[in-house]
Tab-separated table of C-alpha atoms and ligand atoms in Angstrom:
chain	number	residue	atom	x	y	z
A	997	UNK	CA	1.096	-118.784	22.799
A	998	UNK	CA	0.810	-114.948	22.312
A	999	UNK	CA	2.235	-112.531	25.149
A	1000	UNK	CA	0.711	-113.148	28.520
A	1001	UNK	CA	1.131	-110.933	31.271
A	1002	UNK	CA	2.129	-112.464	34.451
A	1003	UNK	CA	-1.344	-111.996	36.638
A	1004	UNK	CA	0.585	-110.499	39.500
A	1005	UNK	CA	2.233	-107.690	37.715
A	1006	UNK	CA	3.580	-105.265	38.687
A	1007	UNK	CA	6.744	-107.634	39.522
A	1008	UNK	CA	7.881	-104.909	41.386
A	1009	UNK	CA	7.234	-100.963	42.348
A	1010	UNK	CA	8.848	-98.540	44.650
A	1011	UNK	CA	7.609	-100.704	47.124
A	1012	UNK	CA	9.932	-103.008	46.686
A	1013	UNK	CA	12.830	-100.876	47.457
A	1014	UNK	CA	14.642	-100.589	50.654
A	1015	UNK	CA	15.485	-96.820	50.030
A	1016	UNK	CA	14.218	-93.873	48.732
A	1017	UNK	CA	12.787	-93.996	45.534
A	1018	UNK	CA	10.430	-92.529	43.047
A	1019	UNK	CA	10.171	-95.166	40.681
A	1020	UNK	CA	11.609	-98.790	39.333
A	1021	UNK	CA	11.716	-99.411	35.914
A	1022	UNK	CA	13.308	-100.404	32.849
A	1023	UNK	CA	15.205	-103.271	33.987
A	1024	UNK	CA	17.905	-105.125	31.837
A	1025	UNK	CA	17.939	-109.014	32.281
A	1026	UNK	CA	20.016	-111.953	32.645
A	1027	UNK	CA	20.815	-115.577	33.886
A	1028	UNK	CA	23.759	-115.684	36.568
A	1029	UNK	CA	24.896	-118.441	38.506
A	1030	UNK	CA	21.135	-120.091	38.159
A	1031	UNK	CA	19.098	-117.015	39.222
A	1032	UNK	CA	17.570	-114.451	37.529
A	1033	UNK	CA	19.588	-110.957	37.827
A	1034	UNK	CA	17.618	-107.774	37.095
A	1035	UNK	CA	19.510	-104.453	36.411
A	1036	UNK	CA	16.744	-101.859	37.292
A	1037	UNK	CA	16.324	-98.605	36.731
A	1038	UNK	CA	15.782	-96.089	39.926
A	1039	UNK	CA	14.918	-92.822	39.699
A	1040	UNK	CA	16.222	-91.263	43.222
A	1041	UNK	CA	14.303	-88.248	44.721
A	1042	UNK	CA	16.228	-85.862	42.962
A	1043	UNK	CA	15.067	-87.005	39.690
A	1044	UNK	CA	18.467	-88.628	38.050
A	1045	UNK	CA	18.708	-92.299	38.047
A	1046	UNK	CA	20.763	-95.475	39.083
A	1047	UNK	CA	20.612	-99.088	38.591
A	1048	UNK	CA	19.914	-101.371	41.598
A	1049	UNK	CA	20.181	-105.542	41.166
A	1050	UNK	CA	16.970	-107.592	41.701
A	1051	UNK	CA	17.008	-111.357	42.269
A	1052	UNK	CA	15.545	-114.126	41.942
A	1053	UNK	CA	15.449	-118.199	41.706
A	1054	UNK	CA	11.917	-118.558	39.495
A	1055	UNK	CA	11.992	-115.216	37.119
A	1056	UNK	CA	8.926	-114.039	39.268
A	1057	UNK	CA	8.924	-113.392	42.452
A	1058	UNK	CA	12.322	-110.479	42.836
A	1059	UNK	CA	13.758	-109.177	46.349
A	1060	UNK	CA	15.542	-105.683	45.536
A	1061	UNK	CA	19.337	-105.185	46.794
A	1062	UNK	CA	19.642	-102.821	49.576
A	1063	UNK	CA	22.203	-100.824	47.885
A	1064	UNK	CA	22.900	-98.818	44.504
A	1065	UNK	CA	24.647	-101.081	42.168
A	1066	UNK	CA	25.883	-98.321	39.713
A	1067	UNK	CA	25.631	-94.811	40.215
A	1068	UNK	CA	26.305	-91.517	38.413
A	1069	UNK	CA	29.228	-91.238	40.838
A	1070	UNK	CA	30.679	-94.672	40.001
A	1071	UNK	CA	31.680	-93.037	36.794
A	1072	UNK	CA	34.632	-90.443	38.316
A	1073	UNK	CA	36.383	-89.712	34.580
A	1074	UNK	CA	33.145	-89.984	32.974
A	1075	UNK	CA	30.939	-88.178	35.182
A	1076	UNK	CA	30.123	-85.169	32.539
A	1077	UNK	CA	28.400	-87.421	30.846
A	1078	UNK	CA	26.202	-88.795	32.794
A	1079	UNK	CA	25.716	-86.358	35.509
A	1080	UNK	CA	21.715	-86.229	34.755
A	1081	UNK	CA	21.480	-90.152	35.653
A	1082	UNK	CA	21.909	-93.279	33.826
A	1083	UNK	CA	19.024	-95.089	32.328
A	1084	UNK	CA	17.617	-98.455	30.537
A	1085	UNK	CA	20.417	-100.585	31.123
A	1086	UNK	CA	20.987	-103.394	28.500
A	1087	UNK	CA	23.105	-106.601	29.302
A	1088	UNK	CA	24.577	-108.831	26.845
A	1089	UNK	CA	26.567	-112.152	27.830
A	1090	UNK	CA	30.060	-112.174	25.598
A	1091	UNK	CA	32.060	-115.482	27.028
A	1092	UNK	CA	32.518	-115.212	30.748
A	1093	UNK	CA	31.723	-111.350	30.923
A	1094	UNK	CA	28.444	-109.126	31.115
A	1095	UNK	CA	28.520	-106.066	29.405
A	1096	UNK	CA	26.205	-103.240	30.176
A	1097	UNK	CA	25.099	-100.613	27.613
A	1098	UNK	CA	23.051	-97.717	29.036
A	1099	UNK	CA	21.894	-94.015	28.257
A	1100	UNK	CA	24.405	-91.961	30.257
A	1101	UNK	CA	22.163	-87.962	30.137
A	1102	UNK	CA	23.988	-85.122	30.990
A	1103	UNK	CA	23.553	-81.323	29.363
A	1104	UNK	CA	25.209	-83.162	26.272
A	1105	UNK	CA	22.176	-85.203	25.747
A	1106	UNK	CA	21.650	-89.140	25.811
A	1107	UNK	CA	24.676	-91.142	24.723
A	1108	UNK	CA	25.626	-94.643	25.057
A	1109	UNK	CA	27.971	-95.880	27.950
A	1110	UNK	CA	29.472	-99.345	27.731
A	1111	UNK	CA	30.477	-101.331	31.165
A	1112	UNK	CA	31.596	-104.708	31.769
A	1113	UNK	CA	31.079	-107.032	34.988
A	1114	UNK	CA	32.228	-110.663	35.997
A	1115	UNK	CA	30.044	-111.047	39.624
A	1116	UNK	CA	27.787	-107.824	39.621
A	1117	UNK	CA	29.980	-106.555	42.116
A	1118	UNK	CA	32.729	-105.136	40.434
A	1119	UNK	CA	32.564	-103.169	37.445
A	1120	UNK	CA	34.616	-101.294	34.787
A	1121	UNK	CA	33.027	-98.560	33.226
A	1122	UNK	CA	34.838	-98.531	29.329
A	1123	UNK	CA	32.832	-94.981	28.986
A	1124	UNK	CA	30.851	-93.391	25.762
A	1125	UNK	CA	30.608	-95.398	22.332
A	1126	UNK	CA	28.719	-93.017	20.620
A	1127	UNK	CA	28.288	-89.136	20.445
A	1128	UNK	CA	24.922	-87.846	21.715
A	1129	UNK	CA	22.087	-87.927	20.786
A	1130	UNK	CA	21.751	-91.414	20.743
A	1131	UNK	CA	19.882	-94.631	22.863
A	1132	UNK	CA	18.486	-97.667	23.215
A	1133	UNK	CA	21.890	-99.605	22.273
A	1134	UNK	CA	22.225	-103.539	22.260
A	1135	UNK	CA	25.036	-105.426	21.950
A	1136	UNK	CA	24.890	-109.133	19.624
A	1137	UNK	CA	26.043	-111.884	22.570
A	1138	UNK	CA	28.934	-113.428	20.173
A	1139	UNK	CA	31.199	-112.448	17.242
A	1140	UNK	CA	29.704	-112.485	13.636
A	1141	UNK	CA	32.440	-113.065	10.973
A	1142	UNK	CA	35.205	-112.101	13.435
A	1143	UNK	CA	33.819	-108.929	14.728
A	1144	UNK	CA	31.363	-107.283	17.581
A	1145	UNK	CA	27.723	-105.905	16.392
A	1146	UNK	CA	25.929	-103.166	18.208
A	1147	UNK	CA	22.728	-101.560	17.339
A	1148	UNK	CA	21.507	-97.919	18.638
A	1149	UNK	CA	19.691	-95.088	17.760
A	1150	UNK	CA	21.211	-91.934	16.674
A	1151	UNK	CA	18.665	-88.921	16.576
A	1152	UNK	CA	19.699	-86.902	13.665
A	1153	UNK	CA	17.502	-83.978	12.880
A	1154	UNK	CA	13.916	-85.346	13.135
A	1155	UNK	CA	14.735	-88.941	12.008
A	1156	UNK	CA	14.779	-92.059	14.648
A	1157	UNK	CA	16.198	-94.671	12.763
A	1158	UNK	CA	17.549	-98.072	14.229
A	1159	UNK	CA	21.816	-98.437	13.105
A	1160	UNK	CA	24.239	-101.306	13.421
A	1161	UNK	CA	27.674	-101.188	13.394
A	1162	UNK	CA	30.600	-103.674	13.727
A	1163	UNK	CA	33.915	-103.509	16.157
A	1164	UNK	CA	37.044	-105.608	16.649
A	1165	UNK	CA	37.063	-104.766	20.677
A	1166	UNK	CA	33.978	-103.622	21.460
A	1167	UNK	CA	35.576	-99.869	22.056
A	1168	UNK	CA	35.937	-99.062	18.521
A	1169	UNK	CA	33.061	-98.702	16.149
A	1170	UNK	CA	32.246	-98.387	12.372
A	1171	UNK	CA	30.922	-99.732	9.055
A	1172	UNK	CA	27.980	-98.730	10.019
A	1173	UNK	CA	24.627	-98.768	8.469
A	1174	UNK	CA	21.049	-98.669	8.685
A	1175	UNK	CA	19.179	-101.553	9.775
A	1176	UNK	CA	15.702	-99.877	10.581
A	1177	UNK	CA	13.008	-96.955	9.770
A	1178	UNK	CA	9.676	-96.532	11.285
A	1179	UNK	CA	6.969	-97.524	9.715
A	1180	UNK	CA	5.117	-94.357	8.695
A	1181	UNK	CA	1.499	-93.967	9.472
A	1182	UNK	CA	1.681	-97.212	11.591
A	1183	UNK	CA	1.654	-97.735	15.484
A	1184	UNK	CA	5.865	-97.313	15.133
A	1185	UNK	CA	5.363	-93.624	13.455
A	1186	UNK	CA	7.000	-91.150	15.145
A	1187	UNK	CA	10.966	-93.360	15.891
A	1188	UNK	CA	11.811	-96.817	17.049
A	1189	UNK	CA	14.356	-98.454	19.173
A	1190	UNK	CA	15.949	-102.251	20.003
A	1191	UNK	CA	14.852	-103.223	23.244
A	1192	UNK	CA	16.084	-106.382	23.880
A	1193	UNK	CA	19.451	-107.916	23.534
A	1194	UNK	CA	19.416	-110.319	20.363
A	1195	UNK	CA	18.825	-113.726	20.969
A	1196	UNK	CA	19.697	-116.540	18.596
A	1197	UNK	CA	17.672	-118.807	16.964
A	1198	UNK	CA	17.828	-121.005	14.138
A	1199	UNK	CA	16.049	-118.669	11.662
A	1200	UNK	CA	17.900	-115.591	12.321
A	1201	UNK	CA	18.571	-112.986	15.526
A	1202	UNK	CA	15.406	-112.063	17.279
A	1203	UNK	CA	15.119	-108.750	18.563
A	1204	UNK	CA	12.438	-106.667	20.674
A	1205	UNK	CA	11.688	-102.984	19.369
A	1206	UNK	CA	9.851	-100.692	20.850
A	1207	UNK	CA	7.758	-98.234	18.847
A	1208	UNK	CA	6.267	-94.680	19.386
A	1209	UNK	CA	3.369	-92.987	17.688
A	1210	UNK	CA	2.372	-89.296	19.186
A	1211	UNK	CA	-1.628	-89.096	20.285
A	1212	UNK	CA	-1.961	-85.198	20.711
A	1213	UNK	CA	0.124	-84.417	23.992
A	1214	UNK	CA	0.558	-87.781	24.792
A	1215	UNK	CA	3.287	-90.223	23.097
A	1216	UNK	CA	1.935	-94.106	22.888
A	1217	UNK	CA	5.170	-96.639	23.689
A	1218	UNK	CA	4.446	-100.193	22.100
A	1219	UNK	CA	7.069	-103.314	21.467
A	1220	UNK	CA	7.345	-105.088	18.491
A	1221	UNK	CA	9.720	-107.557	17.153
A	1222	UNK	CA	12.179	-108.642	14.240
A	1223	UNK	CA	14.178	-111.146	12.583
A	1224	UNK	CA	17.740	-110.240	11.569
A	1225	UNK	CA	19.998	-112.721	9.345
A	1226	UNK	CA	22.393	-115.031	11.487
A	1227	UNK	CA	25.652	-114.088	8.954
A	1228	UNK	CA	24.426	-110.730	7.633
A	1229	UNK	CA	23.004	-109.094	11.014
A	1230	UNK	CA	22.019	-105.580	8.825
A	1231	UNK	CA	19.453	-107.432	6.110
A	1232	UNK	CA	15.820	-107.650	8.328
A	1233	UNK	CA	14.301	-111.107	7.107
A	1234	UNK	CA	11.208	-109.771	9.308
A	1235	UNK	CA	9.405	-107.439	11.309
A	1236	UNK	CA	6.404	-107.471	12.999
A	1237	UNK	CA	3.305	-105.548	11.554
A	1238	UNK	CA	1.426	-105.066	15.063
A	1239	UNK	CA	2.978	-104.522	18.769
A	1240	UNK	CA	2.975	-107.814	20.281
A	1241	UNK	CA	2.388	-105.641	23.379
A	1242	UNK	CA	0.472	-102.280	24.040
A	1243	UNK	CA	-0.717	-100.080	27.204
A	1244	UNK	CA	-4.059	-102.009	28.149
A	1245	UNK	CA	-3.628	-102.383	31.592
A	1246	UNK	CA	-4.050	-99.974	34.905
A	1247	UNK	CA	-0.533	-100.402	35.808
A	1248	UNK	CA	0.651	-99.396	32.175
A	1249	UNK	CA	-1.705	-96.953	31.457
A	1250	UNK	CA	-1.135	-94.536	34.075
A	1251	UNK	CA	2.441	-93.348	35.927
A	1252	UNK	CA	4.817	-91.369	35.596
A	1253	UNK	CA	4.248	-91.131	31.744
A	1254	UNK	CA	1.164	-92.707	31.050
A	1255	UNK	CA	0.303	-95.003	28.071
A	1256	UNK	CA	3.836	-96.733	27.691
A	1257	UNK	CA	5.260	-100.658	27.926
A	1258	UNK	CA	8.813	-100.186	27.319
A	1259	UNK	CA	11.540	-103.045	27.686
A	1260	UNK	CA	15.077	-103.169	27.676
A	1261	UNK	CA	15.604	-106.792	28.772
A	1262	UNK	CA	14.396	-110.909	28.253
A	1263	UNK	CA	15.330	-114.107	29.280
A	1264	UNK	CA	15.170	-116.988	27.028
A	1265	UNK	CA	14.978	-120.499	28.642
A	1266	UNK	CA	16.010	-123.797	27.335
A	1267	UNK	CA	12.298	-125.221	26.627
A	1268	UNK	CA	11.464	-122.457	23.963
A	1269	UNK	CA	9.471	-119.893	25.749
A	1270	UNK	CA	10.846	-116.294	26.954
A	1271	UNK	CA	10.463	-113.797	29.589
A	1272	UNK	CA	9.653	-110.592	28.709
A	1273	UNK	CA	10.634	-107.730	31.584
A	1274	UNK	CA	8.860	-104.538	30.352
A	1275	UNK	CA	7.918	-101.783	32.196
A	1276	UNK	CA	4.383	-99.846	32.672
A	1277	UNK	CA	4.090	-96.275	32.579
A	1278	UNK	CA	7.632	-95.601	33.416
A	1279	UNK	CA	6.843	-96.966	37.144
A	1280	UNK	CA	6.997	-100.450	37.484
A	1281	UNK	CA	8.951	-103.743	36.239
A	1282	UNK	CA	6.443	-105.911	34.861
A	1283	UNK	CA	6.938	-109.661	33.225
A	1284	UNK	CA	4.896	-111.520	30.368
A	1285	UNK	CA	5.720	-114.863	28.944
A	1286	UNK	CA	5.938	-115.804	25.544
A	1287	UNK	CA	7.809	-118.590	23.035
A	1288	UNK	CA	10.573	-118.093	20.328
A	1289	UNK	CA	8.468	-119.574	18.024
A	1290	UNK	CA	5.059	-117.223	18.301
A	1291	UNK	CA	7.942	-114.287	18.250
A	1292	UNK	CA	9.440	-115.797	14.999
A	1293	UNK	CA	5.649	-116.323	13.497
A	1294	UNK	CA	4.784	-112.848	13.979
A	1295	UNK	CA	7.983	-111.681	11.811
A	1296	UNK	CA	6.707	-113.683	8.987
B	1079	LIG	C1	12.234	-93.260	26.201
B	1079	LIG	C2	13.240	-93.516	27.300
B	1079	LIG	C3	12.702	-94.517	28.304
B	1079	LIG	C4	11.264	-94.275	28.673
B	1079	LIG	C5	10.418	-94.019	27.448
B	1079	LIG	C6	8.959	-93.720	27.763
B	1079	LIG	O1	12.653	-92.201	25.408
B	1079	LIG	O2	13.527	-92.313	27.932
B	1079	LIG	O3	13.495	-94.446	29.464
B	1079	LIG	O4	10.779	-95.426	29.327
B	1079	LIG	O5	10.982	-92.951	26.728
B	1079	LIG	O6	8.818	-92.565	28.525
């Protein structure tokens, strides 16, 4: 199996929202208490965003919460840095708690905020764990020799480069080191970012990417996907050498920004095969299906 697109994508549009919106995107993903739990991306009237909670009981079909789930606001001793919105939640499982890393924006720039939550409901906001500029930061869902793994993506000068770095608590950070450069002259020119949580499998940690090449004005947004070693999470076993998933469609070609699929969440299921919640065009929450093993065959 390749990547199929659900046939009724978009999974969900502004539409779908009981409020005021201008768009829905960018949703993190997870399994809780046997249904499917998407944090999504809103972008409110006024242009910043918040996350609201989608359910579900198949992975398909999603009914939107009637309230914000995290806003700005929420963030009272943090709020300077993310007073422009949050964004592109990630959630990783550690034991019985779901931690959330997201872009907080502010007139600082992008940095990463880390959260935790039990029930959705309640949540404690741990604040930045990184300087700006940085993005698209995933956390590894268990320890690896004794210590917590994160990968982001500092922007330093014109470099994007994927990093990893190790922490006893999750709050404190370091050895860190490069795990990933773009691919010059390739569909994953211009920088590249995780975009997925990683998932383990029995040949190594697979991760989602997302790539960006500039076409004149416009920027094309593609995911990709690679193998990391199980004991030694910085050596890349393998990476794929095409997106397993590019703009083709109506709904990701044109939006907000046109021309981009961009993820920052999957389910994997017990049988093998994955869900893949991506986004088109910055204005919609799409889903495609795949399998661990076509993911792991295309890293080869
Ligand atoms: C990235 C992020 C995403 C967005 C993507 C495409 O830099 O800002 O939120 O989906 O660009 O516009």
């Amino acid at each position: 199996m390749n990547v199929i697109r659900f046939k009724l994508n978009p999974i969900l549009t502004k539409d779908n929202v009981p409020f005021k919106v201008n768009s829905i995107f960018n949703a993190g993903a997870v399994k809780f208490n046997g249904k499917y739990i998407l944090v999504c991306r809103v972008e409110m009237p006024n242009g910043r965003s918040s996350f609201v909670l989608a359910e579900s009981s198949d992975g398909y079909s999603f009914k939107v919460h009637d309230k914000l789930f995290l806003t700005p606001e929420d963030h009272s001793e943090f709020y300077e840095y993310v007073e422009w919105g949050i964004e592109d939640p990630r959630i990783t499982q550690l034991e019985d708690k779901f931690f959330l890393t997201y872009t907080g924006y502010s007139e600082y720039m992008p940095l990463v905020i880390l959260a935790e939550t039990k029930d959705f409901k309640n949540v404690k906001i741990h604040g930045p764990i990184s300087e700006p500029s940085n993005k698209d930061c995933s956390l590894f869902p268990e320890k690896i020799n004794d210590k917590y793994w994160k990968i982001d993506r500092p922007s330093a000068e014109n470099r994007k480069d994927i990093w990893i770095a190790s922490s006893p608590d999750l709050i404190h950070w370091g050895n860190y080191k490069i795990l990933m450069q773009p691919e010059p002259g390739t569909w994953e020119n211009d920088k590249i970012g995780s975009s997925s949580d990683p998932i383990k499998t029995d040949k190594g940690w697979l991760m989602l990417y997302h790539g960006v090449r500039g076409f004149g004005i416009t920027s094309l947004y593609k995911l990709g996907v690679v193998l990391l070693d199980l004991n030694e999470p910085w050596k890349v076993i393998g990476r794929s050498k095409e997106p397993i998933l590019a703009p083709e469609m109506d709904y990701e070609r044109v939006g907000d920004v046109n021309n981009v699929v961009f993820a920052n969440g999957w389910i994997a299921e017990s049988d093998g095969s994955v869900k893949i919640y991506y986004s088109g065009a910055d204005t919609n929450v799409c889903v495609a299906d795949t399998t661990i093993d076509y993911l792991i065959s295309v890293c080869k």
